[in-house]
Coordinates of C-alpha atoms in Angstrom, one line a residue:
Chain A
X29 CA 64.3 -19.6 -118.6
X30 CA 68.2 -17.7 -118.7
X31 CA 69.9 -16.5 -115.6
X32 CA 69.7 -13.3 -115.6
X33 CA 65.6 -13.6 -116.5
X34 CA 66.2 -15.4 -112.8
X35 CA 68.2 -13.4 -111.3
X36 CA 65.8 -10.3 -112.6
X37 CA 62.8 -13.5 -110.6
X38 CA 64.5 -13.5 -107.7
X39 CA 64.9 -9.7 -107.0
X40 CA 61.5 -8.8 -108.3
X41 CA 60.1 -11.3 -105.5
X42 CA 62.7 -10.4 -103.0
X43 CA 61.5 -6.4 -103.3
X44 CA 58.5 -6.8 -103.7
X45 CA 58.4 -9.8 -99.9
X46 CA 60.1 -7.0 -98.5
X47 CA 59.1 -3.9 -99.9
X48 CA 62.5 -3.2 -100.3
X49 CA 64.1 -1.1 -102.9
X50 CA 64.7 -3.7 -106.3
X51 CA 68.0 -1.3 -106.7
X52 CA 69.4 -2.2 -103.4
X53 CA 69.9 -5.7 -104.1
X54 CA 72.1 -6.7 -106.0
X55 CA 73.8 -11.0 -106.1
X56 CA 76.2 -9.8 -102.8
X57 CA 73.1 -8.9 -100.9
X58 CA 72.5 -11.1 -97.6
X59 CA 68.9 -11.9 -95.8
X60 CA 70.5 -9.7 -92.9
X61 CA 71.2 -6.5 -95.5
X62 CA 66.5 -6.6 -96.3
X63 CA 64.5 -5.4 -92.9
X64 CA 61.9 -8.1 -92.2
X65 CA 64.2 -11.1 -93.5
X66 CA 63.9 -13.1 -90.9
X67 CA 63.7 -17.2 -90.4
X68 CA 60.3 -18.0 -90.9
X69 CA 59.1 -15.2 -93.8
X70 CA 63.1 -16.4 -96.1
X71 CA 60.4 -19.9 -96.3
X72 CA 57.7 -17.6 -97.0
X73 CA 60.2 -15.9 -99.5
X74 CA 61.4 -20.1 -101.2
X75 CA 58.1 -20.5 -101.4
X76 CA 56.7 -16.8 -103.7
X77 CA 60.3 -17.5 -105.4
X78 CA 59.1 -21.5 -107.0
X79 CA 56.1 -20.7 -108.3
X80 CA 57.6 -18.3 -110.1
X81 CA 60.0 -20.5 -111.9
X82 CA 57.7 -23.3 -111.6
X83 CA 60.2 -25.7 -109.4
X84 CA 61.9 -27.2 -105.9
X85 CA 64.2 -26.9 -105.0
X86 CA 65.9 -29.2 -102.5
X87 CA 65.5 -28.2 -99.3
X88 CA 69.0 -28.1 -97.6
X89 CA 70.6 -26.5 -100.3
X90 CA 68.3 -23.7 -100.2
X91 CA 69.4 -23.1 -96.7
X92 CA 74.1 -23.3 -97.3
X93 CA 72.4 -20.5 -100.1
X94 CA 74.9 -17.7 -98.7
X95 CA 73.5 -14.7 -101.2
X96 CA 71.0 -13.5 -103.3
X97 CA 74.1 -15.3 -106.2
X98 CA 73.7 -18.2 -104.6
X99 CA 70.7 -18.5 -104.6
X100 CA 69.9 -17.5 -107.8
X101 CA 72.3 -20.5 -108.9
X102 CA 70.8 -22.6 -107.2
X103 CA 67.7 -22.1 -109.3
X104 CA 69.8 -22.3 -112.6
X105 CA 70.7 -26.1 -111.7
X106 CA 67.2 -26.7 -110.8
X107 CA 66.4 -25.3 -114.2
X108 CA 68.5 -27.5 -116.6
Chain B
X26 CA 59.9 -41.8 -59.8
X27 CA 61.0 -38.3 -58.7
X28 CA 63.3 -37.1 -61.2
X29 CA 64.0 -37.0 -64.9
X30 CA 66.7 -39.1 -65.6
X31 CA 64.8 -41.7 -63.2
X32 CA 61.8 -42.2 -66.2
X33 CA 64.3 -42.4 -68.8
X34 CA 65.7 -45.2 -67.5
X35 CA 62.6 -47.2 -67.1
X36 CA 62.4 -47.0 -70.3
X37 CA 64.5 -47.8 -71.2
X38 CA 64.8 -51.2 -69.3
X39 CA 61.4 -52.2 -69.7
X40 CA 61.1 -51.1 -73.4
X41 CA 64.4 -49.8 -74.5
X42 CA 63.6 -51.2 -78.2
X43 CA 60.9 -48.6 -78.1
X44 CA 61.1 -45.4 -80.8
X45 CA 62.3 -42.3 -78.6
X46 CA 62.2 -40.2 -81.4
X47 CA 62.5 -39.5 -85.8
X48 CA 64.1 -36.9 -86.8
X49 CA 62.9 -36.2 -90.0
X50 CA 65.3 -34.5 -92.2
X51 CA 65.7 -33.4 -96.0
X52 CA 69.0 -36.0 -96.1
X53 CA 67.1 -38.1 -94.5
X54 CA 65.7 -39.2 -91.3
X55 CA 67.9 -39.9 -87.9
X56 CA 66.0 -42.6 -84.8
X57 CA 66.6 -43.8 -81.5
X58 CA 64.9 -46.7 -79.5
X59 CA 64.4 -46.0 -75.2
X60 CA 67.9 -48.1 -75.1
X61 CA 70.0 -46.3 -76.9
X62 CA 69.3 -43.0 -75.7
X63 CA 70.0 -44.3 -72.2
X64 CA 73.0 -45.5 -73.1
X65 CA 74.2 -42.6 -75.4
X66 CA 73.3 -39.9 -72.9
X67 CA 75.3 -42.2 -69.9
X68 CA 78.4 -42.0 -72.2
X69 CA 78.2 -38.2 -73.2
X70 CA 77.6 -37.4 -68.7
X71 CA 80.4 -39.2 -69.0
X72 CA 82.3 -37.0 -71.4
X73 CA 81.2 -34.1 -69.9
X74 CA 82.9 -35.4 -66.4
X75 CA 85.9 -36.3 -67.9
X76 CA 85.7 -32.8 -68.9
X77 CA 85.3 -31.2 -65.6
X78 CA 81.9 -30.6 -65.6
X79 CA 79.8 -31.2 -62.7
X80 CA 76.9 -31.0 -60.1
X81 CA 75.2 -27.0 -60.7
X82 CA 77.4 -26.3 -63.7
X83 CA 75.3 -24.3 -66.6
X84 CA 75.5 -26.5 -69.7
X85 CA 73.9 -24.7 -72.5
X86 CA 73.8 -26.7 -76.4
X87 CA 73.5 -24.7 -79.6
X88 CA 73.6 -27.2 -82.6
X89 CA 70.2 -27.8 -85.5
X90 CA 68.0 -30.3 -84.5
X91 CA 69.0 -33.6 -84.0
X92 CA 69.3 -37.2 -81.5
X93 CA 72.6 -34.5 -80.8
X94 CA 70.7 -32.2 -78.6
X95 CA 68.5 -34.9 -76.5
X96 CA 71.4 -37.0 -75.6
X97 CA 73.8 -34.2 -74.2
X98 CA 70.9 -32.3 -72.5
X99 CA 70.0 -36.4 -71.1
X100 CA 73.5 -36.7 -70.4
X101 CA 74.6 -33.5 -68.8
X102 CA 71.0 -34.2 -66.9
X103 CA 72.5 -37.5 -65.6
X104 CA 75.2 -36.4 -63.1
X105 CA 72.7 -33.5 -61.8
X106 CA 74.7 -30.9 -64.6
X107 CA 71.8 -28.1 -65.9
X108 CA 71.1 -27.7 -69.4
X109 CA 70.2 -24.9 -71.2
X110 CA 69.2 -24.6 -74.9
X111 CA 69.7 -21.9 -77.3
X112 CA 69.0 -21.0 -81.1
X113 CA 72.3 -21.7 -83.2
X114 CA 73.3 -18.2 -84.9
X115 CA 70.8 -17.8 -88.0
X116 CA 72.6 -16.5 -91.8
X117 CA 68.9 -14.3 -91.6
X118 CA 70.3 -12.3 -88.0
X119 CA 72.9 -9.3 -88.0
X120 CA 76.1 -11.3 -87.2
X121 CA 76.8 -8.8 -84.9
X122 CA 74.3 -8.0 -82.1
X123 CA 73.7 -11.7 -81.4
X124 CA 77.3 -12.7 -80.8
X125 CA 76.8 -9.7 -78.6
X126 CA 74.3 -10.5 -77.3
X127 CA 75.0 -13.8 -76.3
X128 CA 78.3 -12.2 -74.9
X129 CA 76.8 -10.2 -72.3
X130 CA 73.9 -13.4 -71.6
X131 CA 77.5 -15.4 -70.7
X132 CA 78.9 -13.5 -68.6
X133 CA 75.5 -13.8 -66.5
X134 CA 74.9 -17.0 -67.2
X135 CA 78.6 -18.0 -67.0
X136 CA 78.3 -21.8 -68.8
X137 CA 81.4 -24.5 -68.1
X138 CA 80.8 -26.1 -71.6
X139 CA 79.5 -24.3 -74.6
X140 CA 78.5 -28.4 -76.6
X141 CA 77.9 -28.3 -80.7
X142 CA 78.5 -29.1 -84.1
X143 CA 81.3 -29.1 -85.5
X144 CA 80.2 -25.8 -87.5
X145 CA 78.7 -23.6 -84.9
X146 CA 81.7 -24.6 -82.9
X147 CA 84.0 -23.1 -85.8
X148 CA 81.1 -19.8 -85.5
X149 CA 81.8 -19.1 -81.1
X150 CA 85.6 -20.2 -82.0
X151 CA 85.6 -16.6 -84.2
X152 CA 82.8 -15.0 -82.6
X153 CA 83.1 -15.3 -78.7
X154 CA 86.6 -16.4 -78.5
X155 CA 86.8 -16.6 -74.9
X156 CA 84.8 -19.7 -75.5
X157 CA 86.0 -21.5 -77.8
X158 CA 87.6 -23.4 -75.5
X159 CA 84.7 -24.5 -73.8
X160 CA 82.3 -25.3 -77.0
X161 CA 83.1 -29.0 -78.1
X162 CA 81.0 -30.6 -81.5
X163 CA 80.1 -34.4 -79.6
X164 CA 79.8 -37.5 -82.1
X165 CA 77.7 -39.3 -79.3
X166 CA 78.4 -42.0 -81.4
X167 CA 82.3 -41.9 -81.0
X168 CA 84.1 -45.4 -80.1
X169 CA 86.3 -42.8 -77.7
X170 CA 83.2 -42.2 -75.5
X171 CA 82.6 -45.6 -74.5
X172 CA 86.4 -45.5 -72.8
X173 CA 84.4 -42.8 -70.5
X174 CA 81.0 -44.0 -70.5
X175 CA 79.0 -43.9 -66.7
X176 CA 77.5 -47.3 -66.1
X177 CA 74.9 -45.9 -64.2
X178 CA 73.5 -41.8 -62.9
X179 CA 75.4 -40.3 -60.6
X180 CA 72.3 -39.8 -57.2
X181 CA 70.4 -36.5 -58.9
X182 CA 67.3 -35.0 -56.2
X183 CA 64.1 -34.1 -57.4
X184 CA 64.2 -30.6 -55.3
X185 CA 67.5 -30.6 -57.5
X186 CA 67.8 -28.2 -60.9
X187 CA 66.6 -29.8 -63.9
X188 CA 67.5 -27.6 -66.6
X189 CA 67.0 -23.6 -67.6
X190 CA 64.6 -22.3 -69.8
X191 CA 64.9 -19.7 -71.0
X192 CA 61.7 -16.8 -71.6
X193 CA 61.5 -15.0 -74.9
X194 CA 63.0 -11.2 -75.3
X195 CA 65.8 -10.2 -77.4
X196 CA 68.6 -12.6 -76.5
X197 CA 71.3 -10.0 -73.8
X198 CA 67.8 -10.3 -71.5
X199 CA 66.0 -13.3 -71.8
X200 CA 65.1 -14.9 -68.3
X201 CA 66.3 -18.4 -67.2
X202 CA 63.8 -20.2 -64.9
X203 CA 65.3 -23.0 -63.1
X204 CA 63.1 -25.7 -63.1
X205 CA 63.8 -29.0 -61.6
X206 CA 62.5 -32.2 -61.7
X207 CA 60.5 -32.6 -59.2
X208 CA 58.1 -29.8 -61.2
X209 CA 58.2 -31.5 -64.8
X210 CA 57.0 -34.5 -62.9
X211 CA 54.3 -33.2 -61.9
X212 CA 52.9 -30.3 -64.9
X213 CA 53.2 -33.8 -67.4
X214 CA 51.2 -36.3 -64.5
X215 CA 48.5 -34.1 -64.7
X216 CA 48.8 -32.4 -68.7
X217 CA 49.4 -36.1 -70.2
X218 CA 46.1 -36.2 -68.1
X219 CA 44.4 -33.6 -70.0
X220 CA 44.9 -34.6 -73.5
X221 CA 43.4 -38.1 -72.1
X222 CA 47.4 -39.5 -73.6
X223 CA 48.0 -43.2 -73.5
X224 CA 51.2 -45.4 -74.2
X225 CA 50.4 -45.2 -77.2
X226 CA 49.8 -41.9 -77.7
X227 CA 52.3 -40.1 -81.0
X228 CA 53.1 -36.8 -81.2
X229 CA 54.7 -34.7 -84.5
X230 CA 56.2 -31.5 -84.5
X231 CA 58.0 -29.3 -86.0
X232 CA 59.3 -27.1 -83.3
X233 CA 63.0 -26.1 -82.2
X234 CA 63.7 -26.9 -78.1
X235 CA 64.9 -24.0 -76.9
X236 CA 61.5 -22.7 -76.8
X237 CA 59.0 -23.3 -73.7
X238 CA 56.0 -25.3 -75.7
X239 CA 59.2 -27.1 -78.0
X240 CA 61.3 -28.0 -75.2
X241 CA 58.4 -29.7 -72.5
X242 CA 55.3 -31.1 -74.8
X243 CA 58.0 -32.4 -77.8
X244 CA 61.3 -33.6 -76.0
X245 CA 60.1 -33.7 -72.3
X246 CA 56.2 -34.6 -71.8
X247 CA 57.6 -37.6 -74.1
X248 CA 60.5 -38.9 -72.2
X249 CA 58.8 -38.6 -68.8
X250 CA 55.6 -40.2 -70.7
X251 CA 57.5 -42.9 -72.9
X252 CA 55.9 -41.3 -75.8
X253 CA 57.3 -41.4 -79.8
X254 CA 58.1 -38.2 -81.2
X255 CA 57.8 -37.4 -84.9
X256 CA 59.6 -33.9 -86.3
X257 CA 60.5 -31.7 -89.0
X258 CA 63.2 -29.5 -89.2
X259 CA 61.5 -25.9 -88.4
X260 CA 62.6 -23.9 -91.1
X261 CA 62.1 -27.2 -93.6
X262 CA 58.1 -27.1 -92.6
X263 CA 57.8 -23.3 -93.0
X264 CA 58.5 -23.8 -96.7
X265 CA 57.4 -27.2 -97.1
X266 CA 53.6 -27.5 -94.4
X267 CA 52.3 -30.1 -96.3
X268 CA 55.6 -32.7 -95.2
X269 CA 53.8 -31.7 -91.4
X270 CA 50.6 -33.2 -92.6
X271 CA 52.7 -35.8 -94.7
X272 CA 54.6 -37.2 -91.3
X273 CA 50.5 -37.4 -89.4
X274 CA 49.2 -38.7 -91.9
X275 CA 51.7 -41.9 -92.3
X276 CA 52.5 -42.4 -88.7
X277 CA 49.0 -41.8 -87.7
X278 CA 50.4 -38.8 -85.2
X279 CA 48.6 -38.2 -82.5
X280 CA 49.1 -34.8 -80.5
X281 CA 50.9 -32.0 -82.6
X282 CA 51.7 -28.3 -80.3
X283 CA 51.8 -25.8 -82.8
X284 CA 51.1 -21.2 -81.7
X285 CA 48.3 -19.5 -84.5
X286 CA 50.7 -18.4 -86.9
X287 CA 51.2 -22.0 -88.1
X288 CA 47.8 -22.8 -87.6
X289 CA 47.4 -19.9 -90.3
X290 CA 50.7 -21.0 -92.8
X291 CA 49.2 -24.0 -93.1
X292 CA 45.7 -22.8 -93.7
X293 CA 46.7 -20.2 -96.3
X294 CA 49.2 -22.9 -98.0
X295 CA 46.8 -26.3 -97.7
X296 CA 46.0 -27.1 -102.3
X297 CA 43.5 -29.6 -102.5
X298 CA 45.8 -31.6 -100.2
X299 CA 44.1 -35.2 -99.2
X300 CA 45.9 -36.2 -95.6
X301 CA 44.1 -38.0 -93.7
X302 CA 44.7 -35.9 -89.9
X303 CA 41.9 -38.5 -88.6
X304 CA 44.6 -39.9 -85.7
X305 CA 44.5 -36.6 -84.9
X306 CA 43.4 -36.2 -81.6
X307 CA 44.4 -33.0 -81.0
X308 CA 46.3 -29.3 -82.4
X309 CA 46.7 -27.2 -79.9
X310 CA 47.1 -24.2 -80.5
X311 CA 49.4 -21.6 -78.0
X312 CA 52.6 -19.3 -77.3
X313 CA 51.4 -16.8 -78.9
X314 CA 47.4 -14.5 -78.8
X315 CA 45.3 -17.5 -80.1
X316 CA 42.4 -15.8 -82.7
X317 CA 38.6 -17.5 -82.9
X318 CA 39.3 -17.3 -87.3
X319 CA 42.2 -18.7 -87.3
X320 CA 41.0 -21.7 -86.0
X321 CA 37.6 -21.5 -87.9
X322 CA 40.1 -20.9 -90.9
X323 CA 42.1 -24.6 -90.6
X324 CA 38.7 -26.6 -90.1
X325 CA 37.3 -24.8 -92.9
X326 CA 40.8 -25.8 -95.2
X327 CA 41.2 -29.5 -93.6
X328 CA 37.2 -30.6 -92.2
X329 CA 37.6 -32.5 -95.7
X330 CA 40.4 -34.3 -94.1
X331 CA 39.4 -34.9 -90.5
X332 CA 40.2 -31.7 -88.6
X333 CA 36.7 -31.0 -86.1
X334 CA 36.7 -28.0 -83.9
X335 CA 36.4 -30.0 -81.7
X336 CA 40.3 -31.8 -81.6
X337 CA 41.4 -27.5 -81.6
X338 CA 42.7 -26.3 -77.9
X339 CA 43.6 -23.1 -76.6
X340 CA 46.6 -23.6 -74.4
X341 CA 47.8 -21.4 -72.0
X342 CA 51.0 -22.1 -70.6
X343 CA 54.4 -19.7 -70.0
X344 CA 58.4 -21.1 -69.3
X345 CA 57.7 -19.7 -65.0
X346 CA 55.2 -23.5 -64.3
X347 CA 56.8 -25.6 -66.6
X348 CA 54.1 -25.8 -69.1
X349 CA 50.3 -24.9 -69.5
X350 CA 48.9 -24.0 -67.1
X351 CA 44.9 -24.1 -68.7
X352 CA 43.6 -25.7 -71.6
X353 CA 40.1 -26.7 -73.0
X354 CA 38.3 -28.7 -71.7
X355 CA 38.2 -32.3 -74.1
X356 CA 35.5 -32.8 -75.5
X357 CA 34.6 -29.2 -77.0
X358 CA 35.4 -26.5 -78.7
X359 CA 37.1 -23.1 -77.5
X360 CA 34.8 -20.9 -76.7
X361 CA 35.5 -16.8 -77.5
X362 CA 33.1 -14.0 -76.4
X363 CA 32.0 -11.2 -78.8
X364 CA 32.4 -8.2 -75.3
X365 CA 31.9 -4.5 -75.4
X366 CA 34.4 -2.1 -76.8
X367 CA 34.2 0.3 -74.6
X368 CA 33.3 -2.1 -71.4
X369 CA 36.7 -3.6 -71.8
X370 CA 38.5 -0.1 -72.0
X371 CA 36.6 0.3 -68.6
X372 CA 38.1 -3.7 -67.4
X373 CA 34.5 -4.6 -66.9
X374 CA 32.9 -8.1 -68.6
X375 CA 30.5 -6.3 -70.9
X376 CA 28.1 -8.8 -73.7
X377 CA 28.7 -6.3 -76.7
X378 CA 25.4 -4.7 -78.4
X379 CA 25.0 -4.3 -81.9
X380 CA 26.2 -1.0 -83.7
X381 CA 29.1 -0.7 -80.6
X382 CA 33.5 -1.1 -81.4
X383 CA 33.5 -5.2 -80.2
X384 CA 36.3 -7.9 -79.1
X385 CA 36.2 -10.8 -79.6
X386 CA 38.2 -12.9 -77.0
X387 CA 39.1 -17.0 -77.2
X388 CA 39.0 -18.4 -74.2
X389 CA 42.0 -20.9 -72.4
X390 CA 40.1 -23.1 -71.3
X391 CA 39.9 -24.1 -67.6
X392 CA 42.7 -24.9 -65.4
X393 CA 44.1 -27.9 -65.1
X394 CA 43.1 -30.0 -61.8
X395 CA 46.0 -28.6 -59.2
X396 CA 46.1 -25.6 -60.8
X397 CA 44.6 -22.3 -59.0
X398 CA 44.4 -18.9 -62.0
X399 CA 43.0 -16.2 -60.0
X400 CA 42.7 -12.5 -60.7
X401 CA 44.0 -9.5 -58.9
X402 CA 44.2 -5.7 -58.4
X403 CA 46.7 -3.4 -59.1
X404 CA 48.2 -4.1 -55.8
X405 CA 48.6 -7.6 -55.4
X406 CA 45.1 -7.1 -53.2
X407 CA 42.2 -8.9 -53.7
X408 CA 41.2 -11.0 -55.5
X409 CA 38.8 -10.4 -58.2
X410 CA 35.5 -11.8 -58.8
X411 CA 34.3 -13.2 -62.2
X412 CA 34.0 -10.6 -64.7
X413 CA 35.8 -8.3 -64.1
X414 CA 39.8 -7.8 -65.2
X415 CA 43.4 -7.9 -63.3
X416 CA 46.7 -9.6 -63.9
X417 CA 46.1 -13.6 -63.4
X418 CA 47.9 -15.1 -61.0
X419 CA 48.9 -19.0 -60.7
X420 CA 49.6 -21.3 -58.4
X421 CA 50.0 -25.4 -58.5
X422 CA 52.9 -27.6 -58.2
X423 CA 54.5 -26.6 -61.2
X424 CA 55.8 -23.0 -59.9
X425 CA 59.6 -22.3 -61.0
X426 CA 62.3 -22.1 -59.1
X427 CA 63.1 -19.2 -60.2
X428 CA 65.0 -16.9 -62.2
X429 CA 69.0 -18.3 -62.5
X430 CA 71.0 -15.8 -61.3
X431 CA 68.8 -12.4 -61.3
X432 CA 67.4 -12.7 -58.1
X433 CA 65.4 -8.6 -58.2
X434 CA 62.9 -10.3 -61.4
X435 CA 62.5 -13.2 -57.9
X436 CA 61.4 -10.5 -55.5
X437 CA 57.8 -9.4 -57.5
X438 CA 57.6 -12.9 -59.3
X439 CA 56.4 -15.7 -56.7
X440 CA 54.8 -14.6 -53.2
X441 CA 54.0 -16.6 -51.1
X442 CA 53.5 -19.8 -54.1
X443 CA 51.7 -17.3 -56.0
X444 CA 53.8 -17.0 -59.4
X445 CA 52.4 -13.1 -61.1
X446 CA 52.3 -14.3 -64.5
X447 CA 52.1 -10.3 -65.2
X448 CA 49.6 -11.5 -68.0
X449 CA 45.6 -10.3 -67.7
X450 CA 43.0 -11.4 -68.2
X451 CA 39.7 -12.7 -66.0
X452 CA 37.5 -15.6 -65.2
X453 CA 34.0 -16.0 -66.4
X454 CA 32.0 -19.2 -66.5
X455 CA 35.2 -21.2 -64.7
X456 CA 36.9 -20.4 -68.2
X457 CA 40.0 -18.1 -68.4
X458 CA 40.5 -15.8 -71.0
X459 CA 44.4 -13.9 -72.1
X460 CA 43.0 -10.1 -72.6
X461 CA 47.2 -8.8 -73.3
X462 CA 50.1 -8.3 -71.4
X463 CA 50.4 -6.0 -67.8
X464 CA 53.6 -4.6 -69.2
X465 CA 51.6 -4.0 -72.1
X466 CA 48.6 -2.0 -70.9
X467 CA 47.9 1.7 -72.1
X468 CA 46.4 3.2 -69.4
X469 CA 45.1 6.2 -71.8
X470 CA 41.9 9.1 -70.0
X471 CA 41.2 6.1 -67.9
X472 CA 40.4 4.4 -70.0
X473 CA 42.4 0.7 -70.7
X474 CA 44.3 -0.5 -73.8
X475 CA 45.7 -3.5 -74.0
X476 CA 48.9 -2.5 -76.9
X477 CA 47.7 -5.0 -79.3
X478 CA 44.3 -3.8 -80.0
X479 CA 45.2 -0.7 -80.9
X480 CA 48.5 -2.7 -83.0
X481 CA 45.6 -4.9 -84.7
X482 CA 43.5 -0.9 -85.9
X483 CA 47.6 0.9 -86.6
X484 CA 48.4 -3.8 -89.0
X485 CA 45.3 -2.9 -90.9
X486 CA 46.0 0.5 -92.0
X487 CA 47.6 1.4 -95.3
X488 CA 51.2 2.2 -95.8
X489 CA 52.0 0.5 -92.7
X490 CA 53.6 -3.1 -93.0
X491 CA 51.8 -5.1 -91.4
X492 CA 53.1 -6.4 -88.1
X493 CA 56.0 -3.8 -88.0
X494 CA 54.1 -0.4 -85.3
X495 CA 53.5 -0.3 -82.2
X496 CA 50.8 1.3 -79.9
X497 CA 52.5 3.3 -76.2
X498 CA 51.2 5.1 -73.8
X499 CA 52.9 9.3 -73.3
X500 CA 52.4 11.0 -69.3
X501 CA 51.2 14.7 -70.8
X502 CA 51.6 17.2 -67.4
X503 CA 49.0 19.2 -70.1
X504 CA 46.3 17.3 -69.9
X505 CA 47.7 15.5 -66.7
X506 CA 46.8 12.0 -68.9
X507 CA 48.7 9.7 -71.2
X508 CA 48.0 9.9 -74.5
X509 CA 48.6 7.8 -77.6
X510 CA 51.8 7.2 -80.2
X511 CA 52.7 5.0 -82.2
X512 CA 55.1 3.7 -84.9
X513 CA 55.4 2.0 -87.4
X514 CA 57.5 1.2 -90.6
X515 CA 56.3 2.0 -93.8
X516 CA 55.3 -0.5 -97.0
X517 CA 57.3 0.7 -100.6
X518 CA 54.1 2.8 -101.7
X519 CA 53.1 4.0 -98.0
X520 CA 53.0 8.3 -97.1
X521 CA 54.3 8.9 -93.5
X522 CA 51.1 12.1 -93.4
X523 CA 48.3 9.2 -95.2
X524 CA 48.7 7.1 -92.9
X525 CA 48.8 8.9 -90.3
X526 CA 45.9 10.7 -91.2
X527 CA 44.1 6.8 -91.8
X528 CA 45.4 5.8 -88.2
X529 CA 44.1 8.8 -86.3
X530 CA 40.8 8.1 -88.4
X531 CA 40.8 4.3 -87.5
X532 CA 41.3 4.8 -83.8
X533 CA 39.6 7.2 -83.2
X534 CA 36.1 6.1 -84.6
X535 CA 36.9 1.7 -82.7
X536 CA 38.5 3.2 -80.2
X537 CA 37.1 6.6 -78.8
X538 CA 40.6 7.4 -78.5
X539 CA 43.5 9.4 -79.4
X540 CA 45.9 9.4 -81.5
X541 CA 48.1 12.7 -80.8
X542 CA 51.2 10.8 -83.2
X543 CA 52.6 8.1 -85.2
X544 CA 55.8 8.9 -86.1
X545 CA 57.4 6.6 -88.9
X546 CA 61.0 4.5 -88.5
X547 CA 63.1 2.9 -90.8
X548 CA 62.4 0.0 -92.5
X549 CA 63.0 -3.3 -89.7
X550 CA 64.2 -0.1 -86.8
X551 CA 61.8 -1.6 -84.5
X552 CA 62.9 -4.5 -82.6
X553 CA 61.6 -8.1 -81.7
X554 CA 62.5 -11.0 -80.1
X555 CA 63.0 -14.2 -80.8
X556 CA 60.0 -15.3 -80.9
X557 CA 58.4 -12.5 -82.8
X558 CA 57.9 -10.9 -79.8
X559 CA 57.6 -7.3 -79.8
X560 CA 60.5 -5.8 -77.8
X561 CA 58.4 -3.3 -76.4
X562 CA 61.4 -1.3 -73.8
X563 CA 63.9 -1.1 -77.2
X564 CA 60.8 0.2 -79.4
X565 CA 59.8 2.3 -76.6
X566 CA 63.3 3.6 -76.7
X567 CA 62.8 4.6 -80.0
X568 CA 59.6 7.1 -79.5
X569 CA 61.6 8.3 -76.6
X570 CA 64.2 9.7 -79.2
X571 CA 61.7 11.5 -80.9
X572 CA 59.5 13.0 -78.8
X573 CA 63.5 14.7 -77.5
X574 CA 63.4 15.3 -81.3
X575 CA 66.0 13.6 -82.4
X576 CA 65.0 12.4 -85.8
X577 CA 66.8 8.0 -86.4
X578 CA 65.6 7.4 -89.1

């Protein structure tokens, strides 16, 4: 899976989970930018993304991801 | 024993090697036995004194889940200082709003010290510079603390305030519930019996400690009772709910407290989990509206793992009574009643009849030993009989000492030792049924509705984002009564006109009341507290702007 494919999955899942306009999601987007993205929904979001990309991400590293771009990088690294 | 500190000293002396807490983290586990807990707390108490903190001073603790939380909390109590736990900044929250709210709250509390992790200390120094000098990151294992350690706790009285528990609500409006040592001890003594606990009882949890359910059931209760707690991070639990079951099976845990949504989350995420959960005596559902259908879903999902209907309890609890007031009796499953909706609207408890709107309500069980629950009328002058709906008033051995620096709130909350909860409910066959907050009650055309029951219908309306709506009563001079208004956020494919039309039809069909207007707000505009509850006050202000003809969307 290429980084672009991962980025597409991440943005699509965020858009669906929070009923948010996908076009507004960039690599710099942070949780506070997206209405409804709280701690609980963040956990559920990660579970959704994991099932799409078929990899279990390390929890401590997920917490360190500061924005969408870093989350994409993390998945890209874990898939290698 | 008259203080929490004496209880800790007792366990440290008589059972120093017994495990108090084991925190399972992604990076590894962190353990603390009673002996080490006591000695490290004495060191921390010495550190506080060395910084000039003393009796009656407020010590705020802002820290991720870590044994430092427990040590700082107990160390504060050892010198008669008053600890209070606060949530840390969360990347998912609006940073500016978070610190603005905390600034307002802290100016009221006037803390003498803020104990934080190094990361949080730096965040505080940057965003709350007025508190930078009193914010400290402390390593309880720092050898430098050896020199200041106390040899024994300072004398504290049972009637002294032990700690402050901040209620839910937006941060700036949080109420600091003052709880004395003797009230906390009284609650634990009674509650452990209601749970049939013994010396070997083991607790499993993911709850953060800054909410009362976590603080009391997973910290104070095991500390005072000398029990072991196995904990995990709440964030990890959300993503890996199976790990709670891993922990329960591995540690043979017996007790676990969860809010209703957590039962639902576990049941929905179950994927043929094979855990043996037969060690569990009780799962306690508390802290939000408990639903019979959630219990049924949980039992169905995990019956093969050893979960029985009788092992699930419903508890009615609040910080103002330390914690529990009533709970499902030990050997029985929680009862529920199917009631006539129109009867409820008239504040009458009438059995449902086929073909008419029905409301299913869950029993919160029987009052704990020593607690008296009465249902009173609106003027709080008369006690209502069984089967009549009114405000729930509580008298018991653990009623709080008042709200910290909020005397205007105390006046109406406690009268002659009776706490008026502002919750509405009724008694039936000796059990308590809680319907909702008095403040959330809408009187429309002379009928009584709880905002929540209307919001349940709105949540199920196509086009409205579940959980992002609110119902309000607004007085109409033209009609001479309150009329129903609603606010809602829409889903991506939601259409305002259709949602309003459908919501009006559904509310009329199910409750027999008309919806005057549904106003659509921008996504994320509705206010919720840190515990996920709706902030009706702030949301009402949004509605008022609509009513004044201002479009805020």
